[in-house]
PDB file of C-alpha atoms and ligand atoms in Angstrom:
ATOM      1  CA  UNK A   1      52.999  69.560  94.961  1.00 57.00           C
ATOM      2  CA  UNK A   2      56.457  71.096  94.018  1.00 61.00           C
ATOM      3  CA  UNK A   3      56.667  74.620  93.022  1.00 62.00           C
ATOM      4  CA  UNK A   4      56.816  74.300  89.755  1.00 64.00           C
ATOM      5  CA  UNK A   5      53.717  72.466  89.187  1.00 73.00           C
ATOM      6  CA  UNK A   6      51.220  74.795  91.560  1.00 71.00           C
ATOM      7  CA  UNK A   7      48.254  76.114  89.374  1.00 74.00           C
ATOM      8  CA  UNK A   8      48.753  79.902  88.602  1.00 77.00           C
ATOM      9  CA  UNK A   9      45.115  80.196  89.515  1.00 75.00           C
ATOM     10  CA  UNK A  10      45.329  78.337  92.513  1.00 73.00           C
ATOM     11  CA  UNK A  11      43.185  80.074  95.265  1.00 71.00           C
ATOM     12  CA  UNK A  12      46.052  79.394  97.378  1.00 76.00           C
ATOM     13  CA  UNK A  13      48.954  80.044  95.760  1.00 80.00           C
ATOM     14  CA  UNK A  14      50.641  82.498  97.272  1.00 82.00           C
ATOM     15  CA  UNK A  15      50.647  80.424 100.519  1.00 83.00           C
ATOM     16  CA  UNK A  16      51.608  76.630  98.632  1.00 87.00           C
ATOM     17  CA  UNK A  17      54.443  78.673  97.317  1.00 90.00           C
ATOM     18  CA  UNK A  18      55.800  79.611 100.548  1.00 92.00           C
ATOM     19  CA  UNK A  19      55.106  76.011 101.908  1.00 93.00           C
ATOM     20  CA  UNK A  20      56.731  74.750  98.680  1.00 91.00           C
ATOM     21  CA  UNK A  21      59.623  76.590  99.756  1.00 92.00           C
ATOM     22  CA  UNK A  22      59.906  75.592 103.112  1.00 95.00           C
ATOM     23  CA  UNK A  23      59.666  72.035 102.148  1.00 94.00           C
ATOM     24  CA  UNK A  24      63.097  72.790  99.381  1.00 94.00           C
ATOM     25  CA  UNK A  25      64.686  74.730 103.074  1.00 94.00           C
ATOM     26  CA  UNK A  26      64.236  70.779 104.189  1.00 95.00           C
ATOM     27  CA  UNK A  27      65.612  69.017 102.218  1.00 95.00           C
ATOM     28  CA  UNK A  28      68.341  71.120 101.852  1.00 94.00           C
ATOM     29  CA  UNK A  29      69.174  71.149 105.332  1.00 94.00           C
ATOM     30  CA  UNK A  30      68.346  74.879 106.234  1.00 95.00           C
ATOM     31  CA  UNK A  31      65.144  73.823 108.116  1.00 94.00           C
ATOM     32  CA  UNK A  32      64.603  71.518 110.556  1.00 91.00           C
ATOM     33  CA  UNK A  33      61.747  69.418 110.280  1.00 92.00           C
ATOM     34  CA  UNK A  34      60.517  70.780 113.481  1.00 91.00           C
ATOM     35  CA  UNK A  35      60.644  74.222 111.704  1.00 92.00           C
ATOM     36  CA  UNK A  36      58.130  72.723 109.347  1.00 94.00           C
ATOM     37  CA  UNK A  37      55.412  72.217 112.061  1.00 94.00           C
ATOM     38  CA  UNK A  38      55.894  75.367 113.403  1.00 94.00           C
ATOM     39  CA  UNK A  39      55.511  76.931 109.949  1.00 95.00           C
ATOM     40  CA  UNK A  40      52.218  74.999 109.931  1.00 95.00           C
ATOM     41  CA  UNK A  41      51.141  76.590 113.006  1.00 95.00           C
ATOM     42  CA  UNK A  42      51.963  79.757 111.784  1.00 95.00           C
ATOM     43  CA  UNK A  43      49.838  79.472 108.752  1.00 95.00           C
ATOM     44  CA  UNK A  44      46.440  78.498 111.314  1.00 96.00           C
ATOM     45  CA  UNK A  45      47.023  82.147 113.197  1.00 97.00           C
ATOM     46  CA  UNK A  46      47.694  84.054 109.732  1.00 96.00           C
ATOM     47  CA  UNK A  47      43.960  82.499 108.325  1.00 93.00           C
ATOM     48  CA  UNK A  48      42.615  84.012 111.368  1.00 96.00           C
ATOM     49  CA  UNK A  49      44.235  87.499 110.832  1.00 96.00           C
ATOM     50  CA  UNK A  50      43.212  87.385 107.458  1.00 95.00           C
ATOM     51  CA  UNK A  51      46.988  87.194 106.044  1.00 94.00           C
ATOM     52  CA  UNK A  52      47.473  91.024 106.179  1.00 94.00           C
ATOM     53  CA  UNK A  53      49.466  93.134 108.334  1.00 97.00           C
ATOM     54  CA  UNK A  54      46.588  95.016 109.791  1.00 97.00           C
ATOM     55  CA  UNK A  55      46.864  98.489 111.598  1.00 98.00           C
ATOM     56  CA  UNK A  56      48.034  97.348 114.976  1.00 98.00           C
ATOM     57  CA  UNK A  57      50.856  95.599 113.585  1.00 98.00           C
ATOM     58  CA  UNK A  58      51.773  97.951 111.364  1.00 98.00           C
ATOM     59  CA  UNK A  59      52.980 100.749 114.253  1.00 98.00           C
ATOM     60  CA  UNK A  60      53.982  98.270 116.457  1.00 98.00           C
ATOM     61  CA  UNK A  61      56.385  97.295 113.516  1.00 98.00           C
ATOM     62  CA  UNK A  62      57.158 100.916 113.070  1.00 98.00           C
ATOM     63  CA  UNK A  63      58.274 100.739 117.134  1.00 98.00           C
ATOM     64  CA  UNK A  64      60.385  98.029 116.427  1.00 98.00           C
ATOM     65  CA  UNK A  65      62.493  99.331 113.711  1.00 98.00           C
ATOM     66  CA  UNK A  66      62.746 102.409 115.880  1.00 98.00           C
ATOM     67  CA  UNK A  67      64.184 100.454 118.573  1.00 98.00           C
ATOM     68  CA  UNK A  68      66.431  98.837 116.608  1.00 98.00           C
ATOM     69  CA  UNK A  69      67.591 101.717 114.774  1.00 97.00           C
ATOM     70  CA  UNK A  70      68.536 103.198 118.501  1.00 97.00           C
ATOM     71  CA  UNK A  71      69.804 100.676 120.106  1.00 94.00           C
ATOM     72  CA  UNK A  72      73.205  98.434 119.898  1.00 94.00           C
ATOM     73  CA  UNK A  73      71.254  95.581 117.925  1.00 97.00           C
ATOM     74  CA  UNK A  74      71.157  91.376 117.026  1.00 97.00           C
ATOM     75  CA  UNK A  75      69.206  90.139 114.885  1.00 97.00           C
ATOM     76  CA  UNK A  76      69.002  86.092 116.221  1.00 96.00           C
ATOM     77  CA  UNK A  77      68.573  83.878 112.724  1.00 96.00           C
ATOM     78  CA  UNK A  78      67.127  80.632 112.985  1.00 93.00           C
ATOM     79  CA  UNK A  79      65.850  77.929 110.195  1.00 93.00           C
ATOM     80  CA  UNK A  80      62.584  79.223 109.553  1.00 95.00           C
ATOM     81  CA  UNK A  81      63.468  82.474 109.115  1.00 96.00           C
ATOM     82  CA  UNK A  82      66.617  81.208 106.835  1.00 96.00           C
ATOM     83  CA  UNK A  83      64.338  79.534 105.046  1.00 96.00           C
ATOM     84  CA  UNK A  84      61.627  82.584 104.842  1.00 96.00           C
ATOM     85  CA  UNK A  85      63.943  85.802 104.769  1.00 96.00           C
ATOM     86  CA  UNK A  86      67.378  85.585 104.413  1.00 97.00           C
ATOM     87  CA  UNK A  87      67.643  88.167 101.970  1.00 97.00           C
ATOM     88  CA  UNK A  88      65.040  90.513 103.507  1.00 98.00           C
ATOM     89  CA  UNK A  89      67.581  89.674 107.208  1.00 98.00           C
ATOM     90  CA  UNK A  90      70.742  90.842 105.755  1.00 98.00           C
ATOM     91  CA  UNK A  91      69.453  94.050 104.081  1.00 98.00           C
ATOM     92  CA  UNK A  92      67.612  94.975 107.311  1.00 98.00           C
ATOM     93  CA  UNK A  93      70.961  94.262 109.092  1.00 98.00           C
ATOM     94  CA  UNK A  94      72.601  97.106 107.382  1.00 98.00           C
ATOM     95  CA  UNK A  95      70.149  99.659 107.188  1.00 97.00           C
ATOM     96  CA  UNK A  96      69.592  99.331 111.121  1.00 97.00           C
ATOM     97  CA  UNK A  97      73.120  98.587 111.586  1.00 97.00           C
ATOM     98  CA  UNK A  98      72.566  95.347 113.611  1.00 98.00           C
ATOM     99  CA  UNK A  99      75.069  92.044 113.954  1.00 98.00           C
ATOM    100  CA  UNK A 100      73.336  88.860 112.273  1.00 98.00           C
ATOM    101  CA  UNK A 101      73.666  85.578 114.283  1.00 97.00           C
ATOM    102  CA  UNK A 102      72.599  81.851 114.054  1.00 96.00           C
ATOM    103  CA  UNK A 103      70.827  80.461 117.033  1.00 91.00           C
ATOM    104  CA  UNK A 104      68.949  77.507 116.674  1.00 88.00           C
ATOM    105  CA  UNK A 105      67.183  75.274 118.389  1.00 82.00           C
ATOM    106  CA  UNK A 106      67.872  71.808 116.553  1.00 75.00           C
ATOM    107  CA  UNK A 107      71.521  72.880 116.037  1.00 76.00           C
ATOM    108  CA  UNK A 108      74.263  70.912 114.153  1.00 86.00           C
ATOM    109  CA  UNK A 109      77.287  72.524 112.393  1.00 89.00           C
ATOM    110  CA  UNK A 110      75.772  71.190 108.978  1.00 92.00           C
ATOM    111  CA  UNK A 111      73.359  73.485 109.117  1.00 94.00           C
ATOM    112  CA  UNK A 112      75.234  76.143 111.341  1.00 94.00           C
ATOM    113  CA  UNK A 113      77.443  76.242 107.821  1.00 95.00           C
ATOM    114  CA  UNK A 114      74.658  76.424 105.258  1.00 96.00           C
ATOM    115  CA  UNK A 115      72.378  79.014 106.712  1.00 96.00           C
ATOM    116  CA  UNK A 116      75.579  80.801 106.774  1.00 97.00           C
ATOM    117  CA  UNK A 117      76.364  80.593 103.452  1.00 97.00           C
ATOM    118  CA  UNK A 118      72.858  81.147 102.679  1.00 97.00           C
ATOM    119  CA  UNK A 119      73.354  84.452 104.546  1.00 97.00           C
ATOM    120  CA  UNK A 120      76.717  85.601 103.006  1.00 97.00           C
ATOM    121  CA  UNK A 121      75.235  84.748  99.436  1.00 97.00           C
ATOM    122  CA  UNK A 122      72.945  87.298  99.870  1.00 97.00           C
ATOM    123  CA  UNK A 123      75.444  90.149 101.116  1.00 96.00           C
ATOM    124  CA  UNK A 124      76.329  89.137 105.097  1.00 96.00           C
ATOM    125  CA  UNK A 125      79.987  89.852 105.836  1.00 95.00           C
ATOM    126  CA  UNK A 126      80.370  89.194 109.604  1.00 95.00           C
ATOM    127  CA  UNK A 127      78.178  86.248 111.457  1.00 97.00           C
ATOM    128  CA  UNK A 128      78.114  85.319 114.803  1.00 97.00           C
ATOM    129  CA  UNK A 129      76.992  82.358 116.301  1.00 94.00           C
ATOM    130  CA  UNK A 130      79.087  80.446 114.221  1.00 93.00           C
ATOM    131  CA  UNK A 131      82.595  80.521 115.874  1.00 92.00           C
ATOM    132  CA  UNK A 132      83.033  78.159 118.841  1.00 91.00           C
ATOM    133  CA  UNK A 133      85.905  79.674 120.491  1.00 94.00           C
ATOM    134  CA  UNK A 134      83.742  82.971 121.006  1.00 95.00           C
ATOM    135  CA  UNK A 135      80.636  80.792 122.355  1.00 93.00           C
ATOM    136  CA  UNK A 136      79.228  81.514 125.743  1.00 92.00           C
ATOM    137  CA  UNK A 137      75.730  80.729 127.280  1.00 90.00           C
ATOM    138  CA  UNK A 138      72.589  82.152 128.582  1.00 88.00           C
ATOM    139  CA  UNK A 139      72.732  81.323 132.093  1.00 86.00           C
ATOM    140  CA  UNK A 140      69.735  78.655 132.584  1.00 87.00           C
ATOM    141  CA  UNK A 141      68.773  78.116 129.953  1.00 85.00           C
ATOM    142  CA  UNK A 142      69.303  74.359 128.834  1.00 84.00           C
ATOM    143  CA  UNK A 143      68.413  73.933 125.357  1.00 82.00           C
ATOM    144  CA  UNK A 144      70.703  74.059 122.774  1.00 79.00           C
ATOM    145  CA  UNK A 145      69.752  77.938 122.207  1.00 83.00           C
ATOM    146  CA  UNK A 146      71.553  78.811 125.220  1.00 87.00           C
ATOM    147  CA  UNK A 147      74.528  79.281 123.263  1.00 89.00           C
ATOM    148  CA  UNK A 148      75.502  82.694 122.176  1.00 93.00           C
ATOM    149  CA  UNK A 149      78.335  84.915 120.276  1.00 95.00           C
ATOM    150  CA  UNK A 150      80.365  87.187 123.686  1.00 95.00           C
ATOM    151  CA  UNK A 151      80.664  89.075 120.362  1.00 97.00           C
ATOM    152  CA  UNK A 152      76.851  89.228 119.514  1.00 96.00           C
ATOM    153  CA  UNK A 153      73.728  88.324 121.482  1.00 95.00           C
ATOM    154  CA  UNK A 154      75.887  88.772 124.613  1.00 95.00           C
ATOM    155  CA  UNK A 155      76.972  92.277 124.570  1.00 95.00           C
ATOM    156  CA  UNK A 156      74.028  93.376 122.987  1.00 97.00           C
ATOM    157  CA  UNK A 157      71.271  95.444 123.914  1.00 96.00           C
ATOM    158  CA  UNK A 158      68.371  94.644 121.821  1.00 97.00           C
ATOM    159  CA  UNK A 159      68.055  90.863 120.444  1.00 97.00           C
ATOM    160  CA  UNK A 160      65.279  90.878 117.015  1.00 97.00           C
ATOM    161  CA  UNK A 161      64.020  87.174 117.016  1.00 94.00           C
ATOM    162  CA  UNK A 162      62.008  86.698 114.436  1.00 91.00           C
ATOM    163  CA  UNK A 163      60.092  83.392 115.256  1.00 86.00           C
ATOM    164  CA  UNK A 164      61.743  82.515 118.325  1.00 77.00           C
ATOM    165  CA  UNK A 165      60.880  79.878 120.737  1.00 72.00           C
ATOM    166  CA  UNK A 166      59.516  80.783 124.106  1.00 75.00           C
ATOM    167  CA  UNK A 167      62.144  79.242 126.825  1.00 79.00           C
ATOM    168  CA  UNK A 168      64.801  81.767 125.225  1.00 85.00           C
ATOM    169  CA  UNK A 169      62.730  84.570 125.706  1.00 88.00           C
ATOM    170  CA  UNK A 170      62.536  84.229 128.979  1.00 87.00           C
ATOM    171  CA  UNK A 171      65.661  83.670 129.630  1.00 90.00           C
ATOM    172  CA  UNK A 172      67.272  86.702 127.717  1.00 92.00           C
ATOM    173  CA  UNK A 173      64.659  88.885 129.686  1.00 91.00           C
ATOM    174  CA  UNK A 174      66.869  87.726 132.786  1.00 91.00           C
ATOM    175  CA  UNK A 175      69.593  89.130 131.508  1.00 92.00           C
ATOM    176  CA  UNK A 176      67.843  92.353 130.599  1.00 94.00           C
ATOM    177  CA  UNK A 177      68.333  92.440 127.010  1.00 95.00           C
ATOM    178  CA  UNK A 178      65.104  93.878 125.321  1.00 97.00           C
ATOM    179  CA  UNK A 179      63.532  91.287 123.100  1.00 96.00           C
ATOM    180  CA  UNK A 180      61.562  92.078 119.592  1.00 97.00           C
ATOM    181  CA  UNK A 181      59.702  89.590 117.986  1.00 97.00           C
ATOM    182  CA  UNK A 182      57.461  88.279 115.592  1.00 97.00           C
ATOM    183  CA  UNK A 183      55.359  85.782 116.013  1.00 97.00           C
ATOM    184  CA  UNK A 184      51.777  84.623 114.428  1.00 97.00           C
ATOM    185  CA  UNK A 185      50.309  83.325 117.952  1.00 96.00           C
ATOM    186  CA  UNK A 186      49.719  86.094 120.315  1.00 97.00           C
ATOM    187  CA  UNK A 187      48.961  83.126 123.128  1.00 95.00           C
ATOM    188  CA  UNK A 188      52.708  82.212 122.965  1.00 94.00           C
ATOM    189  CA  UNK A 189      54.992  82.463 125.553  1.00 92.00           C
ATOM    190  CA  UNK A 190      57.233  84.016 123.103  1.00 93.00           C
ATOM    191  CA  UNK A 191      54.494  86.866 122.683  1.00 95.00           C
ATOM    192  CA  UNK A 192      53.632  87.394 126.089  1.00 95.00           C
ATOM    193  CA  UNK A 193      57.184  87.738 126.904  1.00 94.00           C
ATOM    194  CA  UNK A 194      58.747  89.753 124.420  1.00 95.00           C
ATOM    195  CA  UNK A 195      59.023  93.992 124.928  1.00 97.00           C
ATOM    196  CA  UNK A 196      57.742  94.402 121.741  1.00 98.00           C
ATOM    197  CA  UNK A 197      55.806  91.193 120.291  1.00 97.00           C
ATOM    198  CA  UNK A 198      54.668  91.703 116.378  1.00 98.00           C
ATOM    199  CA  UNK A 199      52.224  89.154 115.787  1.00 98.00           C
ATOM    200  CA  UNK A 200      52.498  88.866 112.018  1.00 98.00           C
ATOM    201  CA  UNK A 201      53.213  87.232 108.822  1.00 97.00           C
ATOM    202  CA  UNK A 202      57.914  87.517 108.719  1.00 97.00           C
ATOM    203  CA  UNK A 203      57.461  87.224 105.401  1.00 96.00           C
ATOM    204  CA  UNK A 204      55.480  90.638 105.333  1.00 97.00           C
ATOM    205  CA  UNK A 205      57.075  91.849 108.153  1.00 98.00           C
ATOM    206  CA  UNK A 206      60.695  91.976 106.990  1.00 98.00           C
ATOM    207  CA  UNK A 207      59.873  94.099 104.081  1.00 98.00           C
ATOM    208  CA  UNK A 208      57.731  96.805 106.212  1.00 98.00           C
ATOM    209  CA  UNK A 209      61.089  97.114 108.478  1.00 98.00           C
ATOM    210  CA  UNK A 210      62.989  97.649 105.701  1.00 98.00           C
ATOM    211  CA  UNK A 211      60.536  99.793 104.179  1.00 98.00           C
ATOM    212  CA  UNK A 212      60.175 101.947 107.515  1.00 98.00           C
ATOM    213  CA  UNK A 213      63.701 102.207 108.517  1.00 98.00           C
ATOM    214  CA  UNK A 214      64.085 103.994 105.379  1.00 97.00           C
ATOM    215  CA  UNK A 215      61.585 106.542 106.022  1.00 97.00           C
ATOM    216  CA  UNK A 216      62.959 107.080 109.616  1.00 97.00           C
ATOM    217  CA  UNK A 217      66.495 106.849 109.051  1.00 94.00           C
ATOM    218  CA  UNK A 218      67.135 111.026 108.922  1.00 95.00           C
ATOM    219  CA  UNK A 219      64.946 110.734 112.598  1.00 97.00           C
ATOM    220  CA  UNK A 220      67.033 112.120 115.669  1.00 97.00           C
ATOM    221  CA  UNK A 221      67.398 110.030 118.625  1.00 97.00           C
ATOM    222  CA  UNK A 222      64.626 111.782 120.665  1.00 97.00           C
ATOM    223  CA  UNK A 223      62.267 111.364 117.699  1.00 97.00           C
ATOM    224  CA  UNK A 224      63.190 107.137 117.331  1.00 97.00           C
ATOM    225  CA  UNK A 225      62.853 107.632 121.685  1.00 97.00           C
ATOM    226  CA  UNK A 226      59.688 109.338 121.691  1.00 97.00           C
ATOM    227  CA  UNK A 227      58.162 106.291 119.237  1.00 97.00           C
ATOM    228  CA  UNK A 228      59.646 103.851 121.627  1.00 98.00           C
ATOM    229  CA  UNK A 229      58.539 105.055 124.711  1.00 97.00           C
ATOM    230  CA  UNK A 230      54.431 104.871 123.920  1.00 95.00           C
ATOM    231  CA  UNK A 231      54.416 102.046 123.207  1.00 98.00           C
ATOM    232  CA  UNK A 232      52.537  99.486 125.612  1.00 97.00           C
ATOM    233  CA  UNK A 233      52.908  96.009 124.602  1.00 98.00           C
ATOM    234  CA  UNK A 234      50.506  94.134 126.859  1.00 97.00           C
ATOM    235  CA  UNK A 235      47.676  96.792 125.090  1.00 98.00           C
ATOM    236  CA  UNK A 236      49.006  95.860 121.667  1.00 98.00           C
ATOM    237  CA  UNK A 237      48.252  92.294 122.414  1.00 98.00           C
ATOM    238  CA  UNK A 238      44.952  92.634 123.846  1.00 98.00           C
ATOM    239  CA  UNK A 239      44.217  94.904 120.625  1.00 98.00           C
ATOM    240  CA  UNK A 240      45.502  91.938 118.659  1.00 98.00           C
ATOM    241  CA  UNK A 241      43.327  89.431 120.806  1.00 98.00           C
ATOM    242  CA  UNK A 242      40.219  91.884 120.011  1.00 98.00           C
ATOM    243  CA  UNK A 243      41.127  91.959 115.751  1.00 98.00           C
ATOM    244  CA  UNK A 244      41.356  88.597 115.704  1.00 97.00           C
ATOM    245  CA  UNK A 245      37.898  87.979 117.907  1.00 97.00           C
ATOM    246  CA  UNK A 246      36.128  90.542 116.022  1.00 96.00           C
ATOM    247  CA  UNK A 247      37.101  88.646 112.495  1.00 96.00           C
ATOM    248  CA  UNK A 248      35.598  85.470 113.838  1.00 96.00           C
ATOM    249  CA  UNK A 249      32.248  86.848 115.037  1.00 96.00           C
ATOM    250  CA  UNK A 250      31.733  89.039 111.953  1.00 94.00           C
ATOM    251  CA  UNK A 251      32.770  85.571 109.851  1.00 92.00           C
ATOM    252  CA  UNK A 252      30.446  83.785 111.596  1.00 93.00           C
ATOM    253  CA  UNK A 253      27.456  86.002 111.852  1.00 87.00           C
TER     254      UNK A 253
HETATM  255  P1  LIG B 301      56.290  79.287 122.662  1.00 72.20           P
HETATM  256  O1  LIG B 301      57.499  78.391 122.843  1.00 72.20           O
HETATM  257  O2  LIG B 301      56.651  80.697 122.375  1.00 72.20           O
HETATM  258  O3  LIG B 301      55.237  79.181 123.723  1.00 72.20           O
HETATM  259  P2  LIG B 301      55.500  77.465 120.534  1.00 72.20           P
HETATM  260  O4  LIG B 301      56.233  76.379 121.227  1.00 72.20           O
HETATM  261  O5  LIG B 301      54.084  77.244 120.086  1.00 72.20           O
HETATM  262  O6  LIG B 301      55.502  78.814 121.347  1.00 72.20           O
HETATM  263  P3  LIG B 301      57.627  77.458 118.699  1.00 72.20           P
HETATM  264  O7  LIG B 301      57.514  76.183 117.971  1.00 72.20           O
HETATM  265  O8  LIG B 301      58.571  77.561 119.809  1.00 72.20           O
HETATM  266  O9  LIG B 301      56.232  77.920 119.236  1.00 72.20           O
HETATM  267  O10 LIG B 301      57.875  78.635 117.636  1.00 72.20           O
HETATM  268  C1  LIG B 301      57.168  78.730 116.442  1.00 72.20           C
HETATM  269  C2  LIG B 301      56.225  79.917 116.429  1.00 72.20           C
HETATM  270  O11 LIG B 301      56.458  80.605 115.224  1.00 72.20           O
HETATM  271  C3  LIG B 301      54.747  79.521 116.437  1.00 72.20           C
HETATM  272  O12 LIG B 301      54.087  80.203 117.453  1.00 72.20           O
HETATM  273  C4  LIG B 301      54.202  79.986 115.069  1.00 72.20           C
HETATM  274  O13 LIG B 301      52.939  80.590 115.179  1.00 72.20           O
HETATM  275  C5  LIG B 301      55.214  81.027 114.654  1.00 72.20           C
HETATM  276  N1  LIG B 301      55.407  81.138 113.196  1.00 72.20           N
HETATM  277  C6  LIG B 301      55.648  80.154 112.294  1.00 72.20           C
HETATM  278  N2  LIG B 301      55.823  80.651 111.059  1.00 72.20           N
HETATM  279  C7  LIG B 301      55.710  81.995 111.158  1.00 72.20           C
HETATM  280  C8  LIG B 301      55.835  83.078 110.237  1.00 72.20           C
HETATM  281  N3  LIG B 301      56.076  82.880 108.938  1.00 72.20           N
HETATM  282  N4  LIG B 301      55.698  84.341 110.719  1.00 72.20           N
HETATM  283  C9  LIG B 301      55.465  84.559 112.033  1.00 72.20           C
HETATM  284  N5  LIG B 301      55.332  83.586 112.952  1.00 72.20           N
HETATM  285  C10 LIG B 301      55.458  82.317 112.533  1.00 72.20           C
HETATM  286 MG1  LIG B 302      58.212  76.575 122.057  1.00 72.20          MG
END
């Protein structure tokens, strides 16, 4: 089914227009075609949520884009979210003042390139990730993610990963950077090792950042500090683990 031909009264639409999209990302070289089955797991936990951002995920976005509006920030771009987002990336770049770069797992300077130019057609000036004389690598780690911007991930703080794979994690906890991300499976590795884990739909999530660092951008340090600080993220799984338990016993009772 291509996009164009998807019934308007399709029970699924919404969702065969996102898949129709990550199938163009494809075969235009944005997306990997490992990207696609991880899109497909994706879509398994988001039928269990219910495909909403539900309450718990809603403040522990609102965490996240306090963090991020605090801190010395990356956001870490890779082909799903390219595919998803990039739009949604770049304007939540510059309203929490964060670098963009490209990290990705099935790399190749093909597609280095064109989710760069994907990027800057939608308003990115700098990224990093893309320039090999200011490449440098997370120490351990050996896929092809270990290699980062001294300019970006490196010397920052607080890396935003928005679907990211679970060995990196790890690894950038090593070099105590604090890690955000989203993910649909609280299980993963990714989740369980993240500060703050937002187990959620990116293409909902991205425009509730945006939305909320709007509302918080006149918020003093102490106030962003203050959201940051309560925040417990092994609770905010469980709570997760609970929603999503709960759905399947009321659904099947
Ligand atoms: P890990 O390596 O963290 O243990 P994994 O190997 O299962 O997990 P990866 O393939 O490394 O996962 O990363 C893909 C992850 O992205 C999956 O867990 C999937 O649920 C999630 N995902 C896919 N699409 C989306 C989306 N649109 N929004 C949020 N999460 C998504
Ligand atoms: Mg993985």
């Amino acid at each position: 089914m291509t996009r164009n031909n998807i019934p308007k009264d399709h029970p699924r639409v919404h969702s065969l227009k996102i898949r129709s999209k990550m199938s163009d990302s494809f075969h235009s070289g944005i997306l990997s075609q490992n990207g696609l089955i991880a899109h497909g797991r994706g879509e398994a936990f988001d039928y269990i949520l219910g495909e909403n951002t539900n309450k718990i995920s809603l403040d522990t976005i609102r965490v996240a884009t306090a963090q991020l509006l605090l801190s010395d920030s990356v956001i870490s771009v890779n082909g799903n979210s390219a595919a998803l987002c990039s739009k949604e990336i770049v304007k939540l770049a510059k309203l929490t003042n964060s670098k963009i770069e490209i990290n990705l797992f099935h790399k190749s300077p093909t597609r280095v390139k064109k989710i760069s130019q994907l990027l800057k057609k939608h308003g990115a000036i700098d990224i990093y990730g893309e320039n090999k004389k200011y490449l440098t690598r997370v120490p351990g780690l050996k896929s092809n993610r270990k290699f980062i911007d001294k300019r970006g991930i490196f010397s920052s703080d607080v890396i935003f990963v928005p679907l990211e794979d679970g060995d990196r994690t790890e690894f950038l906890k090593k070099m105590n950077k604090t890690v955000i991300t989203v993910d649909l499976n609280p299980l993963s590795r990714t989740s369980i090792m993240s500060d703050i884990s937002i187990i959620d739909n990116l293409i909902r999530v991205l425009p509730e950042m945006i939305k909320q660092s709007k509302n918080m951008s006149n918020f003093s340090s102490t106030d962003l500090h203050n959201i940051v600080t309560k925040f417990n993220n092994q609770n905010q799984l469980q709570s997760i683990l609970k929603f999503m338990s709960k759905r399947l016993i009321d659904l099947s009772t």
